[in-house]
Short mmCIF file of C-alpha atoms in Angstrom, two decimals:
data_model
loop_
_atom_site.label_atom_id
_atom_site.label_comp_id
_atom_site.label_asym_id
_atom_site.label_seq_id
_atom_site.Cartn_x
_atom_site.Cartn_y
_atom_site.Cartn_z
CA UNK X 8 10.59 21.30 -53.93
CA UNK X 9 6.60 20.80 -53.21
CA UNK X 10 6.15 20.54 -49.41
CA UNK X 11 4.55 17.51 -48.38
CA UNK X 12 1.56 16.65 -45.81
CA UNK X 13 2.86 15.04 -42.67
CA UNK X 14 0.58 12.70 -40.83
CA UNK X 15 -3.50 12.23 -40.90
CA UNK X 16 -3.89 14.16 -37.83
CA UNK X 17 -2.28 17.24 -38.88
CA UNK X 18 -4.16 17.31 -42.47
CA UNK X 19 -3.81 20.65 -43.82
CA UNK X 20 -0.93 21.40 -41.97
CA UNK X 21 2.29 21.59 -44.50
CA UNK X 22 5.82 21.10 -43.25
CA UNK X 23 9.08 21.64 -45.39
CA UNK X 24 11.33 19.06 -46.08
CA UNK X 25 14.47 20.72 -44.22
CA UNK X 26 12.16 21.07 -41.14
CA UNK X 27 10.90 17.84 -41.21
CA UNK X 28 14.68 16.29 -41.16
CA UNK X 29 15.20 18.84 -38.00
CA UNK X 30 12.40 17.46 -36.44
CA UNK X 31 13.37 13.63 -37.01
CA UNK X 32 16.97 14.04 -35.80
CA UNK X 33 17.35 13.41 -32.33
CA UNK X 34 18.86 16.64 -30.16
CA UNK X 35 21.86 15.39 -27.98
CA UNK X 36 20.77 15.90 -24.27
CA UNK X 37 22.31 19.35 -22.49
CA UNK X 38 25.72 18.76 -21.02
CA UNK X 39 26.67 15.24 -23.48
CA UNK X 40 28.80 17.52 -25.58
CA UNK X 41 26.94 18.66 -28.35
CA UNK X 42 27.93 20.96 -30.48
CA UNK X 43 25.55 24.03 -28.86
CA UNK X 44 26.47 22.10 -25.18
CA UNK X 45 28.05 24.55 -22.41
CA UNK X 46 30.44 22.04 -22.43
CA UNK X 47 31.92 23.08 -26.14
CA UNK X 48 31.21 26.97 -26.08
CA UNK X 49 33.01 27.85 -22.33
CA UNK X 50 36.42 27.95 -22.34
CA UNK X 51 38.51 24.83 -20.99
CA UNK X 52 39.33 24.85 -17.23
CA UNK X 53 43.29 24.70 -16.39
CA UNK X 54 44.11 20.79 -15.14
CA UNK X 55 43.84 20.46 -11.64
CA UNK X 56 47.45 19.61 -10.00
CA UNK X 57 48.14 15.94 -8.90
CA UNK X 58 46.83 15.54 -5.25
CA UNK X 59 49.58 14.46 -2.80
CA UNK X 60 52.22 17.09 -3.94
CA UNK X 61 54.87 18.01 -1.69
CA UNK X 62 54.07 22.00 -2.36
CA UNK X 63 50.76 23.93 -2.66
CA UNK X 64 52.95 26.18 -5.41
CA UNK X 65 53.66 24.65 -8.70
CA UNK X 66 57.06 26.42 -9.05
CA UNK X 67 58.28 24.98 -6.28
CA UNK X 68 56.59 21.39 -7.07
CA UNK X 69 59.06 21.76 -9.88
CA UNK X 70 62.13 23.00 -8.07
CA UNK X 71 61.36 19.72 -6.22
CA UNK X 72 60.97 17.58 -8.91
CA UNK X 73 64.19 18.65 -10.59
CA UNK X 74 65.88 18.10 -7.46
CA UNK X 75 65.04 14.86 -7.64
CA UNK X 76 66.47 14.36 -11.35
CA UNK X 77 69.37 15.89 -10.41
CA UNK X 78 70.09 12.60 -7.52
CA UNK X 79 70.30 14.83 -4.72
CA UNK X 80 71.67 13.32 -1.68
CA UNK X 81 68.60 12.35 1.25
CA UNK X 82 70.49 14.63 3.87
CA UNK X 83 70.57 17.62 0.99
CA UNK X 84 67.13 17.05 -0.32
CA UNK X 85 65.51 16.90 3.14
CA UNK X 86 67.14 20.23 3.53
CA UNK X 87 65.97 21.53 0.35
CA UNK X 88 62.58 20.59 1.42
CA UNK X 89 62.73 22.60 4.21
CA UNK X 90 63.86 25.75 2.75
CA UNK X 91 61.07 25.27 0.13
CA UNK X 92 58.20 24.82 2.99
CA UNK X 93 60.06 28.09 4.55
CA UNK X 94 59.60 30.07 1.05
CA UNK X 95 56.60 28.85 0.69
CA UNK X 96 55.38 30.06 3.75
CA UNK X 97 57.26 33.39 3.27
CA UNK X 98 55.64 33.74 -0.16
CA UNK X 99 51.55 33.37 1.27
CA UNK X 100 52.32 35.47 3.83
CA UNK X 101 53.93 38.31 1.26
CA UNK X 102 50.82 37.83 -1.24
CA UNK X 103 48.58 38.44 1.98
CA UNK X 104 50.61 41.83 2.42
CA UNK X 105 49.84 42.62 -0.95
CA UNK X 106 46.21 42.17 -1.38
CA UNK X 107 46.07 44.75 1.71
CA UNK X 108 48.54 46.96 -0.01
CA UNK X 109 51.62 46.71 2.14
CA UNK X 110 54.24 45.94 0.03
CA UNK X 111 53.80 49.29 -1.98
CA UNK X 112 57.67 49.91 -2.57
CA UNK X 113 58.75 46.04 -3.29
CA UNK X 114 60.92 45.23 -0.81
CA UNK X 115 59.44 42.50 0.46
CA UNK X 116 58.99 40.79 -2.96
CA UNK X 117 62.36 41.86 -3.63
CA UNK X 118 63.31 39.70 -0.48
CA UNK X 119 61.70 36.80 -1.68
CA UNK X 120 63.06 36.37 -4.85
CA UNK X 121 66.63 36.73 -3.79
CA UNK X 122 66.27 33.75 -0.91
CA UNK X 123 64.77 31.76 -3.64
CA UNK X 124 67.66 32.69 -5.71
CA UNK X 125 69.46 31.95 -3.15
CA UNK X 126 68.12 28.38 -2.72
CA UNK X 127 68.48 27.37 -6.43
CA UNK X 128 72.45 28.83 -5.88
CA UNK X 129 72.49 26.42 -2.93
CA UNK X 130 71.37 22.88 -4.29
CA UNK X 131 72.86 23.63 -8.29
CA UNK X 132 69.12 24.19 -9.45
CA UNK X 133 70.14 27.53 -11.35
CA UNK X 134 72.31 25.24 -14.25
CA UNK X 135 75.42 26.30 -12.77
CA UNK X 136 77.97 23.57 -13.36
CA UNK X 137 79.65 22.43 -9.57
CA UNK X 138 77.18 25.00 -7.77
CA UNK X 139 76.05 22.00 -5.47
CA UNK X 140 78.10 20.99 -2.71
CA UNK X 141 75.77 20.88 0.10
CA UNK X 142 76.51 17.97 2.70
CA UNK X 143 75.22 16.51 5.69
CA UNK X 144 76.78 17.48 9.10
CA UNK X 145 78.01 14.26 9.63
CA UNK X 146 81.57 13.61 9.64
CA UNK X 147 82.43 11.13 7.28
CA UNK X 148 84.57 9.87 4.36
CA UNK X 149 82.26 12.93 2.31
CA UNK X 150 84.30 15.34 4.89
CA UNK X 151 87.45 14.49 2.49
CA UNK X 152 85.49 14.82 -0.65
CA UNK X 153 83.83 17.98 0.18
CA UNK X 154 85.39 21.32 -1.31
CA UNK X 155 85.25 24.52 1.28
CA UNK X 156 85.26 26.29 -2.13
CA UNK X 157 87.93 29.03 -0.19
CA UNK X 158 91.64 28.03 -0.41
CA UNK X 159 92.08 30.04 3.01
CA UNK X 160 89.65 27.39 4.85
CA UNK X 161 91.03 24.86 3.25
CA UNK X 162 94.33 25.56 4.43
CA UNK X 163 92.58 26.29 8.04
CA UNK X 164 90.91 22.85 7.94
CA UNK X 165 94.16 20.85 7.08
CA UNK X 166 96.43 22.38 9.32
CA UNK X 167 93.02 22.22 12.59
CA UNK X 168 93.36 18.36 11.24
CA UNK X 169 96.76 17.95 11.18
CA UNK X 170 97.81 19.70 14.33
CA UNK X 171 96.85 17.14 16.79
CA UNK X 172 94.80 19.68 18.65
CA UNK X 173 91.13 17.98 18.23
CA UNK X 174 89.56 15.02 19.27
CA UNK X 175 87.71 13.31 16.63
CA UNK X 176 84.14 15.02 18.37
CA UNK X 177 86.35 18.38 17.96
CA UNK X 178 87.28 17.78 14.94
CA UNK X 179 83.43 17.06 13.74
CA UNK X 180 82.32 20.68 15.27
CA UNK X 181 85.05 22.21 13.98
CA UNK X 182 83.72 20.89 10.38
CA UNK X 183 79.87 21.98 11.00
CA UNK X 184 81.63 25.72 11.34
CA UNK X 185 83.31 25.55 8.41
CA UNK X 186 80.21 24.41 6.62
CA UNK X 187 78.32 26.76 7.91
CA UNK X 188 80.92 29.55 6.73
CA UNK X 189 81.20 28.45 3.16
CA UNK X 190 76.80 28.50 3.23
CA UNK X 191 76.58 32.04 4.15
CA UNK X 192 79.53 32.82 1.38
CA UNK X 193 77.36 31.04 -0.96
CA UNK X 194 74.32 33.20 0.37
CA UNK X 195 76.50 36.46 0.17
CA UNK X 196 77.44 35.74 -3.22
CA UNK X 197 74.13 35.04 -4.34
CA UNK X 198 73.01 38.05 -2.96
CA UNK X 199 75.44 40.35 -4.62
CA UNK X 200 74.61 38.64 -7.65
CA UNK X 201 70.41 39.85 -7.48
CA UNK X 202 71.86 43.10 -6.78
CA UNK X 203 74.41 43.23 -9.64
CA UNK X 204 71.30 42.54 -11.40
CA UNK X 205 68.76 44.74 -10.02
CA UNK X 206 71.12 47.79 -10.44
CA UNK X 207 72.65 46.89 -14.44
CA UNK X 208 68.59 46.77 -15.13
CA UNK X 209 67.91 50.16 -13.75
CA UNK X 210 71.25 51.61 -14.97
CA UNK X 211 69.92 50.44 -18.42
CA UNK X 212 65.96 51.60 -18.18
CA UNK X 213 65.27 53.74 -21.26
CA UNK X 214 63.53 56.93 -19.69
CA UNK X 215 62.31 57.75 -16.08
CA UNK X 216 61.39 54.75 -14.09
CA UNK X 217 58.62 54.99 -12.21
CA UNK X 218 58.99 55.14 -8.07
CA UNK X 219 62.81 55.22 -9.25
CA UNK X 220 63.03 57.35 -5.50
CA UNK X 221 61.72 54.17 -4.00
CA UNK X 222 64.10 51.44 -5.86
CA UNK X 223 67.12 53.99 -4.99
CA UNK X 224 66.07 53.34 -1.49
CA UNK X 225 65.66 50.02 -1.54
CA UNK X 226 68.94 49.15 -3.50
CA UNK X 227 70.97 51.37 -0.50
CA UNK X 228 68.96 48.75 1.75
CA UNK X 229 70.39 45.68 -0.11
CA UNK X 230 73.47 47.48 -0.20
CA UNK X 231 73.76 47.84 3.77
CA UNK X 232 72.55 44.12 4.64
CA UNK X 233 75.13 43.00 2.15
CA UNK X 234 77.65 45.03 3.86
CA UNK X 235 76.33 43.69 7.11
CA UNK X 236 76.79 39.90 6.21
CA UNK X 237 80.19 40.92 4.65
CA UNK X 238 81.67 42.10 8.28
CA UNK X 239 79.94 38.77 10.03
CA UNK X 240 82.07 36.38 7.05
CA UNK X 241 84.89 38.91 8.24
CA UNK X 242 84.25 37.44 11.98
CA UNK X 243 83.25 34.42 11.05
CA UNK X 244 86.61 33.77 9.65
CA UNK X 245 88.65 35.16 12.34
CA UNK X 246 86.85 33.26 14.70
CA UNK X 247 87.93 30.00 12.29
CA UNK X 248 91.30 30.89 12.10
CA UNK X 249 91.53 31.48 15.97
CA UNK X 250 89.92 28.13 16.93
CA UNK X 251 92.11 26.52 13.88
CA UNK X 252 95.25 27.72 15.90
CA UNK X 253 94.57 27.49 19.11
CA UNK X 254 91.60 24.78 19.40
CA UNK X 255 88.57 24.60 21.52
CA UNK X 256 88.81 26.01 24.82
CA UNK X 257 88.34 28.51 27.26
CA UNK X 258 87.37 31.73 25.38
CA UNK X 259 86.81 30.02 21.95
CA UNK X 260 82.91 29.76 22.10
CA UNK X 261 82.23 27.58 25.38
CA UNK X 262 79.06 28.91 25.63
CA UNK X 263 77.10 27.09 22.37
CA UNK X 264 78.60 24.44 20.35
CA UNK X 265 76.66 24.66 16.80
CA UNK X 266 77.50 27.42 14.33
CA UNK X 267 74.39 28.64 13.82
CA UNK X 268 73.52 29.61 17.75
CA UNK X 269 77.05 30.94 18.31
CA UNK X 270 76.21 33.49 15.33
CA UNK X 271 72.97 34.25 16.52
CA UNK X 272 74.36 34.67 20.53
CA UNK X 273 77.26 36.96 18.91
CA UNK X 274 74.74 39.02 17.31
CA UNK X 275 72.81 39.08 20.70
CA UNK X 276 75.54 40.52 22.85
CA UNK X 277 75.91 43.26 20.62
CA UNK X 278 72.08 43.78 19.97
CA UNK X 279 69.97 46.81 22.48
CA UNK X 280 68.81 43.52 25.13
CA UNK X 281 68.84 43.88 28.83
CA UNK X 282 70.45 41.26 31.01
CA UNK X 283 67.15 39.90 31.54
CA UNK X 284 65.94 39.64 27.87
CA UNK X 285 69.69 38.14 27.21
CA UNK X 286 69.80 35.42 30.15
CA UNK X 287 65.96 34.23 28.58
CA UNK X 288 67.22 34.51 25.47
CA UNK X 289 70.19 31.98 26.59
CA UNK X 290 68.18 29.73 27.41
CA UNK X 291 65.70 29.99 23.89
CA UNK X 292 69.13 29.56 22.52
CA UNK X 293 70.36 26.00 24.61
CA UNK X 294 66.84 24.83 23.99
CA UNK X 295 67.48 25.52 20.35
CA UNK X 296 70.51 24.48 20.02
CA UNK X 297 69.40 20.54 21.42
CA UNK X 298 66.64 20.90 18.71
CA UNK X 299 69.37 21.37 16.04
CA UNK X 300 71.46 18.22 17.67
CA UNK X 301 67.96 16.22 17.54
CA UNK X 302 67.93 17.14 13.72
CA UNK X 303 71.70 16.23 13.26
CA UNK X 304 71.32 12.39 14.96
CA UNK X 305 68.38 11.87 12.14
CA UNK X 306 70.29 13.21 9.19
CA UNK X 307 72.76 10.75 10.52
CA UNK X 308 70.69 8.06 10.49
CA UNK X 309 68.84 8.82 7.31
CA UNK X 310 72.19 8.54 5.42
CA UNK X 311 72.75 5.27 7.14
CA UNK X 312 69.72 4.14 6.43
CA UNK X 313 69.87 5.37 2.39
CA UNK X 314 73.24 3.15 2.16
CA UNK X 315 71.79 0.13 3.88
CA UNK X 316 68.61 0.21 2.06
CA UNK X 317 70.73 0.09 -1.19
CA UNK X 318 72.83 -2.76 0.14
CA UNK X 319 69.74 -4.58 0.70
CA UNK X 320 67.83 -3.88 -2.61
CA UNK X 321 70.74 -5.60 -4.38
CA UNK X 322 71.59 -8.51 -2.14
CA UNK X 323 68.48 -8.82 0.28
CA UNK X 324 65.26 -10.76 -0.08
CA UNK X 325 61.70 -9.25 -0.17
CA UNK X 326 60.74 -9.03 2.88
CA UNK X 327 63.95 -7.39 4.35
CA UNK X 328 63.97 -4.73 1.36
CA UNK X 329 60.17 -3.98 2.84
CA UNK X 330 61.52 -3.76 6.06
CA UNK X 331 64.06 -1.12 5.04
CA UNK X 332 61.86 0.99 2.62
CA UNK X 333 59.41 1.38 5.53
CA UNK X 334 62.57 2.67 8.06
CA UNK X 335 64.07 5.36 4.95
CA UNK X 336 60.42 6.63 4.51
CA UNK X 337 60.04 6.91 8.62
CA UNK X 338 63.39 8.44 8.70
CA UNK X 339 63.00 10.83 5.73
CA UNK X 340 59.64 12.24 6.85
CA UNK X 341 61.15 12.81 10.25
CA UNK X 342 64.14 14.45 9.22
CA UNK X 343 62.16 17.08 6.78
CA UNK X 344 59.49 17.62 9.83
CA UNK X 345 62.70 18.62 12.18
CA UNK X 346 64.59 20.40 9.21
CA UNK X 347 61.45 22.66 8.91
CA UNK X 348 60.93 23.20 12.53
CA UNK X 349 64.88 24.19 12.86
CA UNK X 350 64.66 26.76 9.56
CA UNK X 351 61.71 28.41 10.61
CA UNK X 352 63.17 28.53 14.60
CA UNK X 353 66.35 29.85 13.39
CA UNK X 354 64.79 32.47 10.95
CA UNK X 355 62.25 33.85 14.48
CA UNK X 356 65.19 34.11 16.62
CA UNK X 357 67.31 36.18 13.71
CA UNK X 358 64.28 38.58 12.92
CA UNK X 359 63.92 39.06 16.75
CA UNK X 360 67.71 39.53 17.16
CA UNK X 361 67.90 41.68 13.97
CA UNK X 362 65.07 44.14 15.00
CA UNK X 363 66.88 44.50 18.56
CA UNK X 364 70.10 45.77 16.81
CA UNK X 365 68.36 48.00 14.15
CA UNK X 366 66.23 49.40 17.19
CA UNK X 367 70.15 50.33 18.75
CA UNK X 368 71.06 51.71 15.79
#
């Protein structure tokens, strides 16, 4: 094809066809998506997550959100909340560790994946069928429902209820303990289970596994704290079966009332702690113990408040459905604030406790 003149001024000058079309056709403008645009030739950026989530991790934003699905009670999904914050927590401060290199053998990553394992055991988010039986501490018409999962306690707990021993306050500590018992079965047995794991995958490694001198280490380290929790369930339950016979009273753990600080005040006595460190410890220990009582009273009222505000959205106007909503949410922020502040007192005063004993030994 002849090239052709293009305009009067340029005479003489001749311009192809194809180049003239080039020239005619407007560019798009840099960064309006054009085919050439940075835009179209860098690769996409990942979605940013939905502001207001509960978690900064996205694994545990969906832990939470299945929790949800699966209609988890207010008391048990306050709770779950705060042993997510806790893991959460636990899990910064391990990738910290790491990116200065001090987690070389794996322990501590080890660690974390067995509480979380330990948490999805806990609330039935690892798909196994009845796993979830996690109540509030109140004493209730759920007391009845609520399988101990051990024939032995249950036997224990009808003949402490039968026996005429308790008053109904007794009777409502006496059921926190045997809570608490069948929790730290659950966490024993979900423990065993990483292990069972952990040791049928390096029975089964093809070859030398490297730092295998290391892993053999740390599985005799699982294997000795699992040993350790297995002789406090053995105490745990005589200490049930004592109080289940003979009822509260001098001798039978006068000094605390809650589970959890009678453990931890067990484990003091027998821990390398002056007289000194052990009477301020005491009174860490009362103080704690009123925060845990503080925490009770709202779980209490949030499952009050759950029932009424489901009364009221059926039968109740606007306005007093408003009214209610406003209370749950108060109630249900309050009782995950003091749930985290109890887990993450309760998990200080254990570490503290625990290095004091490992120091005697």
């Amino acid at each position: 094809m002849a090239p052709r003149r293009f305009g009067s001024g340029l005479r003489g000058l001749l311009v192809p066809l194809p180049m003239l079309l080039l020239l005619l056709v407007p560019w798009p403008a840099a960064g309006h998506g054009g085919k050439y645009s940075r835009e179209r030739n860098e690769p996409e950026r990942p979605p940013k997550r939905e502001p207001g989530g509960e978690f900064r991790m996205e694994k545990l934003n969906q832990l939470w959100e299945k929790a949800q699905r699966l209609q988890l009670s207010p008391v048990e999904l306050s709770e779950l909340h705060a042993d997510l914050k806790i893991q959460e927590r636990d899990e910064f401060s391990w990738k910290k560790l790491k990116a200065e290199g001090l987690d070389e053998d794996g322990e501590k990553e080890a660690k974390l994946r067995r509480s979380l394992g330990v948490i999805l055991a806990k609330y039935g988010l690892d798909g196994r069928k009845d796993a979830r039986a996690v109540s509030s501490n109140s004493l209730g018409d759920g007391m009845e429902q609520d399988s101990l999962e051990d024939p032995r306690l249950e036997k224990l707990w009808h003949k402490a209820k039968t026996s005429g021993k308790f008053s109904r306050a007794e009777l409502d500590k006496l059921w926190r303990e045997f809570q608490h018992h069948r929790e730290k079965v659950r966490e024993y047995d979900a423990m065993l289970g990483t292990l069972s794991a952990a040791e049928d995958a390096q029975e089964n490694a093809i070859g030398p596994v490297d730092g295998g001198g290391v892993r053999e280490e740390v599985l005799r380290g699982r294997h000795a704290e699992l040993k350790d929790r297995l002789r406090g369930l053995s105490q745990g339950f005589d200490r049930l079966r004592r109080v289940s016979h003979q009822g509260y009273g001098a001798g039978a753990g006068a000094e605390f009332e809650e589970p959890r600080v009678i453990d931890l005040w067990d484990l003091a006595q027998s821990a390398n702690l002056t007289e000194e460190e052990l009477a301020s410890l005491r009174e860490e220990l009362k103080h704690f113990e009123v925060k845990i009582e503080k925490h009770n009273h709202y779980q209490k009222q949030l499952e009050i408040s759950h029932q009424k505000l489901k009364h009221v959205e059926r039968f109740g106007d606007h306005e007093h459905v408003s009214r209610n909503k406003e209370r749950y949410a108060m109630l249900e922020e309050k009782t995950k604030e003091l749930g985290y502040k109890v887990k993450k007192h309760l998990q200080d005063l254990s570490s503290r406790i625990s290095r004091a004993r490992h120091n005697e030994l």
